C-alpha cells in the first residue's frame, strides 16, 4: 500500500456523475484538474491535437525514479480523449466490482 489510492471510491463516484451528465460527449477532451493546479487551455489543446480521435489517457504521475519519465506530477492533471471517456463509461462498473482498489491506498 502506497497511500495514493485512498480516494479511489470518491473518484469513481465523481466519474459516474460526469458520465451521467453526458457533457463530455460534446468535446474531444475531458480534463480533470486539481484545485491547486494550473492549466493553460490553448497549450493543452496544441499538445493534444495530434492525439485527437485516439483512445488516449495522458499519464501524469510517476513516483518511480528509475522511470524515464520521472519526475512527474502525481495526479494533478488527468486528460482523457473522447474515446477514452466512452470506453470508461462502458466499463466503469468493473472498477468498483472487479478491481481490488480497496487495497491500493
Coordinates of C-alpha atoms in Angstrom, one line a residue:
X1 CA 0.0 0.0 0.0
X2 CA 1.4 3.3 -1.0
X3 CA -1.3 5.5 0.3
X4 CA -2.1 7.0 -3.1
X5 CA -5.5 5.4 -3.8
X6 CA -7.3 6.4 -0.6
X7 CA -9.8 8.4 -2.6
X8 CA -10.4 5.8 -5.2
X9 CA -14.1 5.4 -4.3
X10 CA -14.6 9.1 -4.3
X11 CA -13.2 9.4 -7.8
X12 CA -15.3 6.5 -9.1
X13 CA -18.4 8.4 -7.8
X14 CA -17.1 11.6 -9.4
X15 CA -16.6 10.0 -12.8
X16 CA -20.1 8.4 -12.5
X17 CA -21.6 11.8 -12.2
X18 CA -19.5 13.2 -15.1
X19 CA -20.6 10.3 -17.3
X20 CA -24.3 10.6 -16.3
X21 CA -24.3 14.3 -17.1
X22 CA -23.0 13.4 -20.6
X23 CA -21.4 16.7 -21.4
X24 CA -18.1 15.0 -22.2
X25 CA -19.7 13.7 -25.4
X26 CA -19.6 17.3 -26.8
X27 CA -15.8 17.6 -26.5
X28 CA -12.7 15.9 -27.9
X29 CA -11.0 16.0 -24.4
X30 CA -12.0 15.9 -20.8
X31 CA -9.5 17.3 -18.3
X32 CA -9.6 16.7 -14.5
X33 CA -7.5 19.3 -12.7
X34 CA -6.8 19.5 -9.0
X35 CA -7.8 22.8 -7.4
X36 CA -4.2 23.8 -6.8
X37 CA -3.1 23.0 -10.4
X38 CA -3.0 25.5 -13.3
X39 CA -3.5 24.6 -17.0
X40 CA -3.4 26.8 -20.0
X41 CA -6.1 25.5 -22.3
X42 CA -4.6 26.6 -25.6
X43 CA -1.3 25.0 -24.7
X44 CA -3.1 21.7 -23.8
X45 CA -5.1 21.9 -27.0
X46 CA -1.9 22.3 -29.1
X47 CA -0.2 19.4 -27.4
X48 CA -3.2 17.1 -27.6
X49 CA -4.1 17.9 -31.2
X50 CA -2.1 15.1 -32.7
X51 CA -3.9 12.6 -30.4
X52 CA -7.5 13.8 -31.1
X53 CA -9.7 10.9 -32.2
X54 CA -7.5 8.3 -30.5
X55 CA -8.3 6.3 -27.4
X56 CA -5.9 8.2 -25.1
X57 CA -5.3 8.7 -21.4
X58 CA -2.5 11.1 -20.7
X59 CA -0.3 9.7 -17.9
X60 CA 0.8 12.4 -15.5
X61 CA 2.1 10.6 -12.5
X62 CA 5.2 8.5 -11.9
X63 CA 6.8 8.3 -8.5
X64 CA 9.5 5.8 -9.5
X65 CA 12.9 7.5 -10.0
X66 CA 14.1 4.7 -12.4
X67 CA 11.5 5.6 -15.0
X68 CA 12.5 7.7 -18.0
X69 CA 9.6 10.0 -17.3
X70 CA 10.5 10.8 -13.7
X71 CA 9.6 13.2 -12.1
X72 CA 6.0 13.8 -13.0
X73 CA 3.0 15.4 -11.2
X74 CA 1.1 12.9 -9.1
X75 CA -2.5 13.1 -10.5
X76 CA -2.8 16.9 -10.5
X77 CA -3.9 16.9 -14.2
X78 CA -5.5 14.0 -16.0
X79 CA -6.5 14.2 -19.7
X80 CA -8.9 11.7 -21.3
X81 CA -9.8 11.6 -25.0
X82 CA -13.5 11.3 -26.1
X83 CA -12.8 7.6 -26.9
X84 CA -11.2 7.0 -23.5
X85 CA -14.2 8.6 -21.7
X86 CA -16.6 6.5 -23.8
X87 CA -14.6 3.3 -23.0
X88 CA -14.6 4.2 -19.3
X89 CA -18.3 4.9 -19.4
X90 CA -19.0 1.5 -21.0
X91 CA -16.9 -0.4 -18.4
X92 CA -16.7 1.8 -15.3
X93 CA -18.8 -0.8 -13.3
X94 CA -15.7 -3.0 -13.5
X95 CA -13.7 -0.6 -11.4
X96 CA -15.9 -1.0 -8.4
X97 CA -16.7 -4.7 -8.7
X98 CA -13.7 -6.4 -10.3
X99 CA -10.6 -4.4 -9.3
X100 CA -9.0 -4.7 -5.8
X101 CA -8.9 -0.9 -5.4
X102 CA -9.6 -1.2 -1.7
X103 CA -6.1 -2.5 -1.0
X104 CA -4.4 0.2 -3.2
X105 CA -4.4 3.0 -0.6

